[in-house]
Coordinates of C-alpha atoms in Angstrom, one line a residue:
Chain A
M1 CA 0.8 -84.5 268.6
I2 CA 2.8 -84.9 265.6
D3 CA 3.2 -88.6 266.2
N4 CA -0.8 -88.8 266.2
L5 CA -1.4 -86.9 263.0
I6 CA 0.7 -89.1 261.3
T7 CA -0.7 -91.9 262.3
A8 CA -3.9 -90.2 261.6
L9 CA -2.7 -89.7 258.2
G10 CA -1.2 -93.0 257.6
A11 CA -2.1 -96.2 255.4
E12 CA -5.2 -96.6 257.0
F13 CA -6.4 -92.9 256.3
V14 CA -5.2 -93.4 252.7
Q15 CA -7.2 -97.0 252.5
L16 CA -10.5 -95.9 254.4
S17 CA -10.8 -92.1 254.1
L18 CA -8.8 -90.3 251.4
T19 CA -11.1 -91.6 248.5
P20 CA -14.5 -90.9 250.4
I21 CA -13.2 -87.2 251.1
L22 CA -11.5 -86.6 247.4
I23 CA -15.4 -88.3 246.3
G24 CA -17.0 -85.9 248.8
I25 CA -14.9 -82.8 247.7
L26 CA -15.4 -83.5 243.9
A27 CA -19.2 -83.8 244.3
A28 CA -19.6 -80.6 246.4
I29 CA -17.4 -78.7 244.0
A30 CA -19.4 -79.9 240.9
C31 CA -22.6 -79.0 242.5
A32 CA -21.5 -75.6 243.9
L33 CA -20.3 -74.4 240.6
P34 CA -23.3 -74.4 238.7
G35 CA -25.1 -73.6 241.9
N36 CA -23.9 -70.0 241.7
F37 CA -26.1 -69.4 238.5
L38 CA -28.9 -71.1 239.5
L39 CA -29.2 -69.1 242.9
L40 CA -28.5 -65.7 241.1
R41 CA -31.3 -66.8 238.0
R42 CA -33.8 -67.7 241.1
Q43 CA -33.6 -71.4 239.8
A44 CA -32.1 -72.9 243.0
L45 CA -34.9 -75.3 243.2
I46 CA -34.2 -77.1 239.8
G47 CA -31.4 -78.7 241.3
D48 CA -33.4 -80.0 244.2
A49 CA -35.9 -81.1 241.5
I50 CA -33.4 -83.0 239.4
S51 CA -31.7 -84.6 242.5
H52 CA -35.3 -86.1 243.5
V53 CA -36.2 -87.4 240.1
V54 CA -33.2 -89.3 239.9
L55 CA -34.7 -91.7 242.1
P56 CA -37.3 -92.9 239.6
G57 CA -35.0 -93.0 237.0
I58 CA -32.3 -95.5 238.8
V59 CA -35.6 -97.5 240.1
A60 CA -36.7 -97.8 236.5
A61 CA -33.2 -98.5 235.2
F62 CA -32.8 -101.5 237.7
L63 CA -36.4 -102.6 236.7
V64 CA -35.3 -102.9 233.0
T65 CA -31.8 -104.4 233.3
G66 CA -32.2 -106.0 236.8
S67 CA -28.5 -104.9 238.0
I68 CA -27.4 -101.9 239.8
T69 CA -24.1 -101.6 237.8
A70 CA -23.1 -97.7 237.1
V71 CA -24.0 -97.1 233.7
P72 CA -27.5 -98.2 233.6
M73 CA -28.1 -96.4 236.6
M74 CA -26.4 -93.3 235.3
L75 CA -28.6 -93.6 232.1
G76 CA -31.8 -93.9 234.1
A77 CA -30.9 -91.2 236.1
G78 CA -30.1 -88.7 233.0
G79 CA -33.0 -90.1 231.4
A80 CA -35.5 -89.0 234.3
A81 CA -33.6 -85.6 234.6
I82 CA -34.5 -85.1 231.0
V83 CA -38.1 -86.2 231.4
A84 CA -38.5 -83.9 234.3
V85 CA -36.9 -80.6 232.9
V86 CA -39.4 -81.4 229.9
M87 CA -42.2 -81.9 232.3
I88 CA -41.4 -78.9 234.4
E89 CA -41.5 -76.6 230.8
I90 CA -44.8 -78.3 229.9
V91 CA -46.6 -77.5 233.2
K92 CA -44.8 -73.9 233.1
R93 CA -46.3 -73.2 229.6
L94 CA -49.7 -74.9 229.8
G95 CA -50.9 -74.2 233.3
R96 CA -49.4 -70.5 233.1
V97 CA -47.9 -70.9 236.5
E98 CA -44.4 -69.6 238.0
P99 CA -41.3 -72.0 237.6
G100 CA -41.2 -72.7 241.2
A101 CA -44.5 -74.0 241.4
A102 CA -44.1 -76.2 238.3
M103 CA -40.7 -77.5 239.7
G104 CA -42.4 -78.3 243.1
L105 CA -45.5 -80.1 241.3
V106 CA -43.3 -82.5 239.0
F107 CA -40.4 -83.1 241.4
T108 CA -42.7 -84.2 244.2
T109 CA -44.7 -86.4 241.9
L110 CA -41.7 -88.1 240.2
F111 CA -39.9 -88.8 243.4
A112 CA -43.2 -90.3 245.0
V113 CA -43.5 -92.5 241.6
G114 CA -39.8 -93.6 242.4
V115 CA -40.8 -94.4 246.0
L116 CA -43.6 -96.2 245.0
F117 CA -41.8 -98.2 242.3
L118 CA -39.2 -99.3 245.1
E119 CA -42.0 -100.4 247.4
I120 CA -43.7 -102.6 244.7
T121 CA -40.7 -104.2 243.3
D122 CA -38.3 -106.8 245.1
T123 CA -35.1 -104.9 245.4
S124 CA -34.4 -107.0 248.4
S125 CA -31.5 -108.8 246.9
V126 CA -29.6 -105.3 245.8
H127 CA -28.4 -102.3 247.8
L128 CA -31.5 -100.3 246.4
D129 CA -33.5 -98.4 248.9
V130 CA -34.9 -94.9 250.1
Q131 CA -32.1 -94.2 252.7
H132 CA -29.5 -95.3 250.1
A133 CA -31.2 -92.7 247.5
L134 CA -31.0 -90.0 249.9
L135 CA -28.0 -90.4 252.0
G136 CA -25.6 -92.4 249.4
N137 CA -22.7 -94.8 250.7
L138 CA -20.0 -92.4 250.9
E139 CA -18.3 -94.4 253.5
S140 CA -18.6 -97.4 251.5
L141 CA -16.3 -96.0 248.7
I142 CA -12.7 -97.1 249.9
W143 CA -9.6 -97.8 248.5
F144 CA -8.9 -101.7 249.2
D145 CA -5.7 -102.2 247.4
A146 CA -4.3 -98.7 249.0
E147 CA -1.3 -99.7 251.1
G148 CA -0.3 -96.1 251.8
W149 CA 0.5 -92.8 250.3
G150 CA 3.0 -94.6 248.1
S151 CA 0.0 -96.3 246.4
L152 CA -1.0 -93.1 244.5
F153 CA 1.9 -93.7 242.3
D154 CA 1.3 -97.6 241.9
P155 CA -0.9 -98.0 238.6
E156 CA -2.0 -101.3 240.1
A157 CA -3.6 -99.8 242.9
L158 CA -4.9 -97.0 241.1
A159 CA -6.7 -99.1 238.8
T160 CA -8.9 -100.5 241.7
L161 CA -9.6 -97.0 242.8
P162 CA -13.8 -96.6 243.2
P163 CA -14.9 -95.7 240.1
Q164 CA -17.1 -92.7 241.1
L165 CA -13.8 -90.8 241.7
P166 CA -12.4 -90.6 238.7
R167 CA -16.0 -90.1 237.1
L168 CA -16.7 -87.3 239.4
A169 CA -13.3 -85.7 238.1
I170 CA -14.4 -86.0 234.7
V171 CA -17.6 -84.5 235.5
L172 CA -16.1 -81.8 237.4
V173 CA -13.4 -80.7 234.9
G174 CA -16.8 -80.8 232.2
I175 CA -18.6 -78.0 234.3
G176 CA -15.5 -76.3 235.0
L177 CA -14.6 -75.7 231.2
F178 CA -18.5 -75.0 230.5
I179 CA -18.3 -72.4 233.3
F180 CA -14.8 -71.0 232.4
L181 CA -15.3 -70.9 228.6
F182 CA -18.8 -69.4 228.9
W183 CA -17.9 -67.1 231.6
K184 CA -18.8 -63.6 229.9
E185 CA -22.0 -65.3 228.5
L186 CA -23.4 -67.0 231.7
K187 CA -22.1 -63.8 233.4
I188 CA -24.4 -61.2 231.4
S189 CA -27.2 -63.2 230.6
T190 CA -27.9 -64.2 234.4
F191 CA -27.8 -60.5 234.9
D192 CA -29.4 -59.1 232.0
A193 CA -31.3 -61.7 229.4
A194 CA -33.2 -58.8 227.7
F195 CA -29.8 -57.3 226.7
A196 CA -27.9 -60.4 226.6
G197 CA -30.5 -61.5 223.7
A198 CA -30.1 -58.1 222.2
I199 CA -26.1 -58.6 221.7
G200 CA -26.4 -61.9 220.0
I201 CA -26.1 -64.5 223.1
R202 CA -28.1 -67.5 222.8
T203 CA -29.5 -67.0 226.2
R204 CA -32.4 -70.0 225.7
A205 CA -29.5 -72.4 224.7
L206 CA -27.2 -71.3 227.3
G207 CA -30.0 -71.7 230.1
F208 CA -30.5 -75.2 228.7
A209 CA -26.7 -75.8 228.8
L210 CA -26.8 -74.7 232.6
V211 CA -29.6 -77.1 233.4
V212 CA -27.6 -79.9 231.5
A213 CA -24.8 -79.4 233.6
T214 CA -26.9 -79.1 236.6
A215 CA -28.5 -82.5 235.9
V216 CA -25.1 -84.2 234.8
A217 CA -23.3 -82.9 238.5
A218 CA -26.6 -84.0 240.4
V219 CA -26.8 -87.4 238.5
A220 CA -22.8 -88.2 239.0
A221 CA -22.9 -87.1 242.4
F222 CA -26.0 -88.8 244.0
D223 CA -24.6 -92.1 243.1
A224 CA -21.7 -91.6 245.3
V225 CA -23.1 -89.3 248.0
G226 CA -27.4 -89.6 247.8
S227 CA -29.5 -86.5 247.0
I228 CA -29.4 -84.9 250.3
I229 CA -26.1 -83.5 249.9
V230 CA -26.8 -82.7 246.1
I231 CA -29.5 -80.5 247.1
A232 CA -27.4 -79.1 250.1
M233 CA -24.4 -78.1 247.5
F234 CA -26.3 -76.5 245.0
V235 CA -27.4 -74.1 247.5
C236 CA -25.7 -73.6 250.8
P237 CA -22.0 -73.0 249.4
P238 CA -23.5 -70.5 246.6
A239 CA -25.6 -68.7 249.1
S240 CA -22.7 -68.4 251.5
A241 CA -20.3 -67.2 248.9
R242 CA -22.8 -64.5 247.9
L243 CA -22.6 -63.1 251.6
M244 CA -18.8 -62.9 251.3
T245 CA -18.4 -60.7 248.4
N246 CA -20.1 -58.5 245.8
Q247 CA -18.0 -60.0 242.6
L248 CA -19.4 -63.0 240.5
G249 CA -15.8 -64.5 240.2
R250 CA -14.7 -64.1 243.8
Q251 CA -18.3 -65.6 244.8
V252 CA -17.9 -68.6 242.7
G253 CA -14.3 -69.3 244.1
W254 CA -15.5 -68.9 247.8
S255 CA -18.3 -71.3 246.7
V256 CA -15.6 -73.8 245.7
V257 CA -13.8 -73.0 249.4
F258 CA -16.9 -73.6 251.0
A259 CA -18.0 -76.6 249.5
T260 CA -14.4 -78.1 250.0
I261 CA -14.5 -77.2 253.8
S262 CA -18.1 -79.0 254.0
A263 CA -16.7 -82.3 252.4
V264 CA -13.9 -82.2 254.8
L265 CA -15.0 -81.2 258.1
G266 CA -18.4 -83.0 257.3
Y267 CA -16.6 -86.4 256.9
V268 CA -14.2 -86.2 259.8
F269 CA -16.9 -85.2 262.2
A270 CA -19.3 -87.8 260.8
G271 CA -16.7 -90.4 261.4
Y272 CA -14.8 -89.3 264.6
G273 CA -17.1 -86.5 265.8
P274 CA -19.2 -89.2 267.8
G275 CA -16.1 -90.7 269.1
W276 CA -15.3 -87.5 270.7
F277 CA -18.5 -87.9 272.9
G278 CA -17.8 -91.3 273.7
S279 CA -19.9 -93.1 271.4
P280 CA -18.6 -95.8 269.4
Y281 CA -21.1 -95.5 266.3
A282 CA -20.3 -92.9 263.2
V283 CA -23.2 -91.0 261.5
S284 CA -24.0 -90.7 258.2
A285 CA -21.2 -88.4 256.2
A286 CA -23.5 -87.1 253.7
G287 CA -25.7 -85.7 256.3
M288 CA -22.9 -84.4 258.2
I289 CA -21.5 -82.7 254.9
A290 CA -25.1 -81.1 254.3
T291 CA -25.2 -80.2 258.0
V292 CA -22.0 -78.5 258.0
S293 CA -22.6 -76.8 254.9
G294 CA -25.6 -75.6 256.6
V295 CA -23.5 -74.0 259.6
I296 CA -21.5 -72.4 257.3
L297 CA -24.4 -70.7 255.5
L298 CA -25.7 -69.6 259.3
L299 CA -22.0 -68.2 259.8
T300 CA -22.1 -66.2 256.9
C301 CA -25.5 -64.9 257.6
L302 CA -24.5 -63.8 260.8
F303 CA -20.9 -62.2 260.0
G304 CA -20.6 -62.2 256.3
P305 CA -18.9 -59.0 255.1
Q306 CA -21.8 -58.4 252.3
R307 CA -25.0 -59.7 254.5
K308 CA -26.7 -56.1 254.4
R309 CA -27.5 -55.4 251.0
T310 CA -29.6 -52.3 249.6
G311 CA -30.2 -53.6 246.1
Q312 CA -33.9 -53.6 244.8
R313 CA -35.6 -56.4 243.7
A314 CA -36.5 -57.0 239.7
E315 CA -40.0 -55.9 239.3
A316 CA -40.7 -58.0 236.3
Chain B
M1 CA -54.8 -60.7 196.8
S2 CA -53.4 -63.6 198.4
S3 CA -51.9 -63.0 201.5
A4 CA -48.7 -64.7 200.2
K5 CA -48.3 -62.0 198.0
L6 CA -49.1 -59.2 200.4
V7 CA -46.2 -60.5 202.5
A8 CA -43.8 -60.7 199.4
E9 CA -44.8 -57.1 198.5
S10 CA -44.2 -56.0 202.0
G11 CA -40.8 -57.3 202.2
K12 CA -40.0 -55.6 198.7
I13 CA -40.9 -52.5 200.0
L14 CA -38.9 -52.6 203.0
D15 CA -36.1 -53.8 200.8
A16 CA -36.2 -50.8 198.7
A17 CA -37.0 -48.2 201.0
S18 CA -35.0 -48.8 204.1
K19 CA -31.5 -49.3 203.0
D20 CA -30.3 -46.4 205.3
A21 CA -33.2 -46.0 207.7
P22 CA -32.0 -47.5 211.4
L23 CA -35.3 -49.2 211.9
T24 CA -38.3 -49.8 209.5
V25 CA -41.1 -52.1 210.6
R26 CA -44.2 -53.5 208.9
G27 CA -46.9 -55.1 210.5
L28 CA -45.3 -56.1 213.5
T29 CA -47.3 -58.0 216.0
V30 CA -46.4 -59.6 219.4
S31 CA -48.9 -61.3 221.7
Y32 CA -48.3 -62.7 225.2
G33 CA -50.8 -65.4 225.6
N34 CA -54.1 -64.8 223.4
K35 CA -54.1 -61.0 223.7
P36 CA -52.0 -59.0 221.3
A37 CA -49.4 -56.4 223.0
V38 CA -48.6 -54.6 219.9
F39 CA -51.0 -55.3 216.8
S40 CA -49.7 -54.6 213.1
I41 CA -47.5 -52.1 213.9
D42 CA -45.5 -50.0 211.1
A43 CA -42.9 -47.6 212.1
S44 CA -40.0 -45.9 209.9
I45 CA -37.2 -44.2 212.1
P46 CA -34.9 -42.2 210.1
V47 CA -30.8 -41.7 210.6
G48 CA -29.8 -39.1 212.9
S49 CA -33.6 -38.5 214.7
M50 CA -34.5 -38.6 218.2
T51 CA -37.9 -40.2 218.5
A52 CA -40.0 -40.6 221.7
I53 CA -42.3 -43.8 221.8
I54 CA -45.1 -42.6 223.5
G55 CA -48.5 -44.1 224.9
P56 CA -50.4 -44.8 227.6
N57 CA -49.2 -47.8 229.9
G58 CA -49.7 -51.3 228.8
A59 CA -49.9 -49.8 225.1
G60 CA -47.2 -52.0 224.1
K61 CA -44.3 -49.5 224.2
S62 CA -41.7 -51.4 225.4
T63 CA -42.9 -54.6 223.5
F64 CA -42.6 -52.8 220.2
L65 CA -38.9 -52.3 221.4
K66 CA -38.3 -56.1 222.1
G67 CA -40.2 -57.2 218.9
A68 CA -38.4 -54.9 216.8
L69 CA -35.2 -56.5 218.3
G70 CA -36.3 -60.2 218.4
V71 CA -35.7 -60.1 222.3
V72 CA -39.8 -61.4 222.6
P73 CA -41.0 -63.7 219.5
R74 CA -42.9 -62.0 216.9
L75 CA -46.3 -63.3 215.9
S76 CA -46.0 -61.7 212.7
G77 CA -44.3 -58.6 210.9
E78 CA -41.1 -57.8 209.3
V79 CA -38.0 -55.8 211.0
R80 CA -35.3 -54.2 209.0
I81 CA -32.3 -52.7 211.0
F82 CA -30.3 -50.3 208.3
G83 CA -31.7 -52.5 205.6
K84 CA -30.9 -56.0 207.0
L85 CA -32.1 -58.4 209.4
F86 CA -31.4 -57.5 212.9
E87 CA -29.3 -60.6 213.3
D88 CA -26.6 -59.1 210.7
A89 CA -26.7 -55.7 212.1
R90 CA -26.5 -56.4 215.6
D91 CA -23.3 -54.8 216.1
R92 CA -24.8 -51.3 215.0
V93 CA -27.4 -51.3 217.7
A94 CA -27.3 -50.8 221.3
Y95 CA -30.4 -51.5 223.4
V96 CA -31.1 -50.4 227.0
P97 CA -34.1 -52.4 229.0
Q98 CA -36.0 -50.8 231.9
R99 CA -33.8 -50.3 234.8
A100 CA -36.2 -52.5 236.8
S101 CA -36.0 -55.2 234.7
V102 CA -33.0 -56.6 236.3
D103 CA -32.1 -57.6 239.8
W104 CA -29.5 -55.1 241.0
D105 CA -28.5 -57.5 244.1
F106 CA -26.3 -59.2 241.2
P107 CA -22.8 -59.6 242.7
A108 CA -21.2 -56.9 240.2
R109 CA -19.7 -53.7 240.2
V110 CA -20.6 -50.8 238.3
I111 CA -17.3 -51.0 235.9
D112 CA -18.5 -54.9 235.5
V113 CA -22.0 -53.7 234.0
V114 CA -20.4 -51.5 231.5
L115 CA -18.0 -53.9 230.6
M116 CA -20.7 -56.1 229.4
G117 CA -21.3 -53.5 226.7
L118 CA -18.0 -54.5 225.0
Y119 CA -19.0 -58.0 224.9
G120 CA -18.5 -57.9 221.0
S121 CA -15.1 -56.7 220.8
V122 CA -13.7 -59.5 223.6
G123 CA -14.3 -62.7 221.1
L124 CA -15.5 -65.9 222.0
F125 CA -13.9 -68.1 225.2
R126 CA -11.7 -64.7 226.3
L127 CA -12.1 -62.5 228.8
W128 CA -12.0 -58.5 229.4
R129 CA -8.7 -57.0 229.3
A130 CA -7.0 -53.8 230.2
R131 CA -7.9 -52.0 227.0
H132 CA -11.6 -52.8 227.9
R133 CA -11.2 -51.5 231.4
E134 CA -10.0 -48.2 229.9
Q135 CA -12.9 -47.7 227.4
A136 CA -15.3 -48.7 230.2
M137 CA -14.0 -45.9 232.2
E138 CA -14.2 -43.4 229.4
C139 CA -18.0 -44.2 229.0
L140 CA -18.5 -43.9 232.7
E141 CA -17.0 -40.5 232.4
R142 CA -19.3 -39.3 229.7
V143 CA -22.2 -40.1 232.1
G144 CA -20.7 -38.6 235.1
M145 CA -20.2 -41.8 237.0
A146 CA -16.5 -42.3 236.9
D147 CA -16.1 -42.0 240.7
F148 CA -18.4 -45.1 241.1
A149 CA -16.4 -47.4 238.8
E150 CA -15.6 -49.9 241.9
R151 CA -18.9 -49.6 243.7
Q152 CA -21.4 -52.6 244.1
I153 CA -24.2 -52.0 241.8
G154 CA -26.7 -52.3 244.8
Q155 CA -25.9 -49.6 246.5
L156 CA -26.6 -47.0 243.4
S157 CA -29.4 -44.8 243.5
G158 CA -32.3 -45.1 240.7
G159 CA -30.5 -42.4 238.7
Q160 CA -27.3 -43.7 239.0
Q161 CA -28.2 -47.3 238.0
Q162 CA -29.6 -45.9 234.6
R163 CA -26.4 -43.7 233.9
V164 CA -24.4 -47.1 234.2
F165 CA -26.9 -48.5 231.7
L166 CA -26.5 -45.9 229.6
A167 CA -22.6 -46.1 229.7
R168 CA -22.8 -49.8 229.0
A169 CA -25.0 -48.9 225.7
L170 CA -22.0 -46.0 225.1
A171 CA -19.4 -48.8 225.4
Q172 CA -21.2 -50.7 222.6
N173 CA -20.4 -47.7 220.2
A174 CA -23.5 -48.3 218.2
E175 CA -25.3 -46.2 215.5
F176 CA -28.9 -46.9 216.7
Y177 CA -30.1 -46.6 220.4
L178 CA -32.9 -48.0 221.7
L179 CA -33.7 -47.4 225.2
D180 CA -36.7 -48.4 227.4
E181 CA -38.0 -45.6 229.3
P182 CA -34.6 -44.1 230.6
F183 CA -36.1 -41.2 232.4
A184 CA -38.4 -43.4 234.5
G185 CA -37.8 -42.6 238.3
V186 CA -34.5 -40.5 238.0
D187 CA -33.8 -37.6 239.7
A188 CA -33.3 -34.2 238.0
A189 CA -29.6 -34.2 237.7
T190 CA -29.5 -37.6 236.1
E191 CA -32.4 -36.7 233.8
R192 CA -30.1 -33.7 232.6
A193 CA -27.1 -36.0 232.1
I194 CA -28.9 -38.5 230.2
V195 CA -30.5 -36.0 227.8
S196 CA -27.2 -34.2 227.2
V197 CA -25.3 -37.6 226.2
L198 CA -28.5 -38.5 223.9
K199 CA -28.2 -35.2 222.2
E200 CA -24.4 -35.7 221.7
L201 CA -25.2 -38.8 220.1
K202 CA -27.6 -37.1 217.9
T203 CA -24.8 -34.5 217.0
E204 CA -22.5 -37.4 215.9
G205 CA -25.2 -38.5 213.3
R206 CA -26.4 -41.5 215.8
T207 CA -30.1 -42.4 216.3
V208 CA -32.0 -42.5 219.2
V209 CA -35.3 -43.9 220.3
C210 CA -36.7 -43.9 223.7
V211 CA -39.8 -45.2 225.3
H212 CA -41.0 -41.9 227.1
H213 CA -43.5 -41.1 229.6
D214 CA -43.4 -37.6 230.5
L215 CA -45.3 -35.8 227.9
S216 CA -44.4 -32.1 229.1
T217 CA -41.0 -33.0 227.9
V218 CA -41.4 -34.2 224.5
A219 CA -40.9 -31.2 222.3
E220 CA -37.8 -30.1 224.4
Y221 CA -36.1 -33.7 223.9
F222 CA -37.1 -35.2 221.1
D223 CA -37.6 -34.3 217.4
R224 CA -40.2 -36.7 216.5
V225 CA -42.8 -39.0 218.0
L226 CA -44.3 -42.4 217.7
L227 CA -48.0 -42.6 219.2
I228 CA -48.8 -46.0 219.8
N229 CA -51.7 -47.6 222.0
V230 CA -51.4 -51.5 220.5
R231 CA -51.9 -50.2 217.5
R232 CA -49.9 -47.2 215.7
I233 CA -51.7 -44.1 216.3
A234 CA -49.5 -41.7 214.5
E235 CA -45.5 -41.2 213.7
G236 CA -43.9 -38.1 212.5
P237 CA -42.1 -35.0 213.3
V238 CA -42.9 -33.0 216.9
E239 CA -44.3 -30.2 215.2
T240 CA -47.0 -32.0 213.0
T241 CA -47.6 -35.2 214.7
F242 CA -47.5 -34.2 218.7
T243 CA -51.2 -32.8 218.8
A244 CA -54.0 -32.7 220.9
E245 CA -56.1 -34.8 218.6
N246 CA -53.2 -37.7 218.4
L247 CA -52.6 -37.6 222.0
Q248 CA -56.4 -38.1 222.8
E249 CA -56.3 -40.4 220.0
T250 CA -53.5 -42.3 221.9
Y251 CA -54.7 -42.0 225.3
G252 CA -58.4 -42.3 224.7
G253 CA -59.8 -39.9 226.5
R254 CA -57.7 -40.9 229.9
L255 CA -55.6 -37.6 229.5
A256 CA -57.3 -34.5 231.2
A257 CA -58.0 -31.4 228.8
T258 CA -56.2 -29.2 231.4
H259 CA -53.2 -31.5 231.1
I260 CA -53.0 -31.2 227.2
D261 CA -53.6 -27.4 227.4
E262 CA -50.3 -27.3 229.2
L263 CA -48.1 -29.4 226.8
H264 CA -46.0 -27.3 224.5
L265 CA -48.1 -29.0 221.4
A266 CA -47.6 -28.0 218.0

């Protein structure tokens, strides 16, 4: 048993599985953190919207630059996210419709534009298709030069880490700092925006910063793991966490725990799960991570200590 | 007279007349869409007074408060708080929004909400500390909610929620309190508790303004009234301003004459 474990976590694990798992964890947490506030502000759909509009962004970036290297892809995705946020705001104001309707309108339209772009342009020479956009390619983010756990201390090997790993690490640190430094402001303005405005919190700027953090998380995670997992991680871990506790700080903590569990178990189930049932194939890790997060949400709905609540809905 | 001159003159009047007045408003207009919710309202609230803002549903009572504090954007008008712009007098003002305007399902305990009132004394990038907790507990004590400090806010009754909001305002230790319908949907015990706290504030020389619905308690709770129905109808002491004529004008005949007879009018 222990021998098995050591083999399972040996050199091959470091080379093939360590980096995808770490990237999955970082992506999941980076999305779950802002997701907590989006959920409580009833804006969870904005994460969904942004992760969809990333597709036309990267296709447009490919059409302009002719390559699928990271920087133009990220810029295209970021640009599309900004366009989408502005369009949502315009539809909301001019159409005088509720935010959810404006988001639904904008992100389905832009996603359709992205699919259309893909269909009418020749992207067969590169790895850019709807499948990739939805599910990413987490399994391919392996660490070629790793020879075992020792490689973690080998600068040469570390230099060949998949670039998504440090990129997501930086994004996660940025989002974590934003939430930590503006904890009071985020908490107060999420609970009571009118009071927050009256005591001098710049609620509009803060709301915009939260959307920017969401977009950054979505774009960085999208590149590594696809949009399915991004959407799931914005919503499922925070929603599960809400059912575990009645305190915001603990909710955020639980969401990190659930995001991590989803990423690890999802990856393991996807890679090894089919084998347990005698199948030689593996299934999509991103899809399985999203599935695990959904199962966790189901379990917390059934057994979470705070699943029954008596609070009244806001009337306004 | 040009309109620019008008604005300048009204500005001068404001600066001269309102050095100590907690709230001076000239020509406040706020509109949602194309329809003005409040139109060109003037008001002047003296120090140490307790004023009820009265008017029918949709008269713009809440909007008047929000517009005065810049919580909603103003179309026009000037507002001075203790003779200054609100931005420069923020820490002297405590605003209590309508209880129903927030989601009480929010993951917070009673003490967490009261601590929000101490935001100004915590400092940028810092968190609430033990002494803030002590202060928050004292405020909960004053509204009779100390035993509920650790309770989840979603488990409170409407009256208890309103007391928590009042405790949060007390934590701000302001000179000027603006409350939006503090007595809406609360039980009799809560109403008594809130009135007694508000009267304490007045005794301490602080100023209180409430959006108020129950005409039968106006004379008992307040010493001044501001009657509005989109426009200002009347403003002044209860004895001279809270009259049947003014109420008829404010409510536009929607108030039954028999109802008016039952009020303790001037």
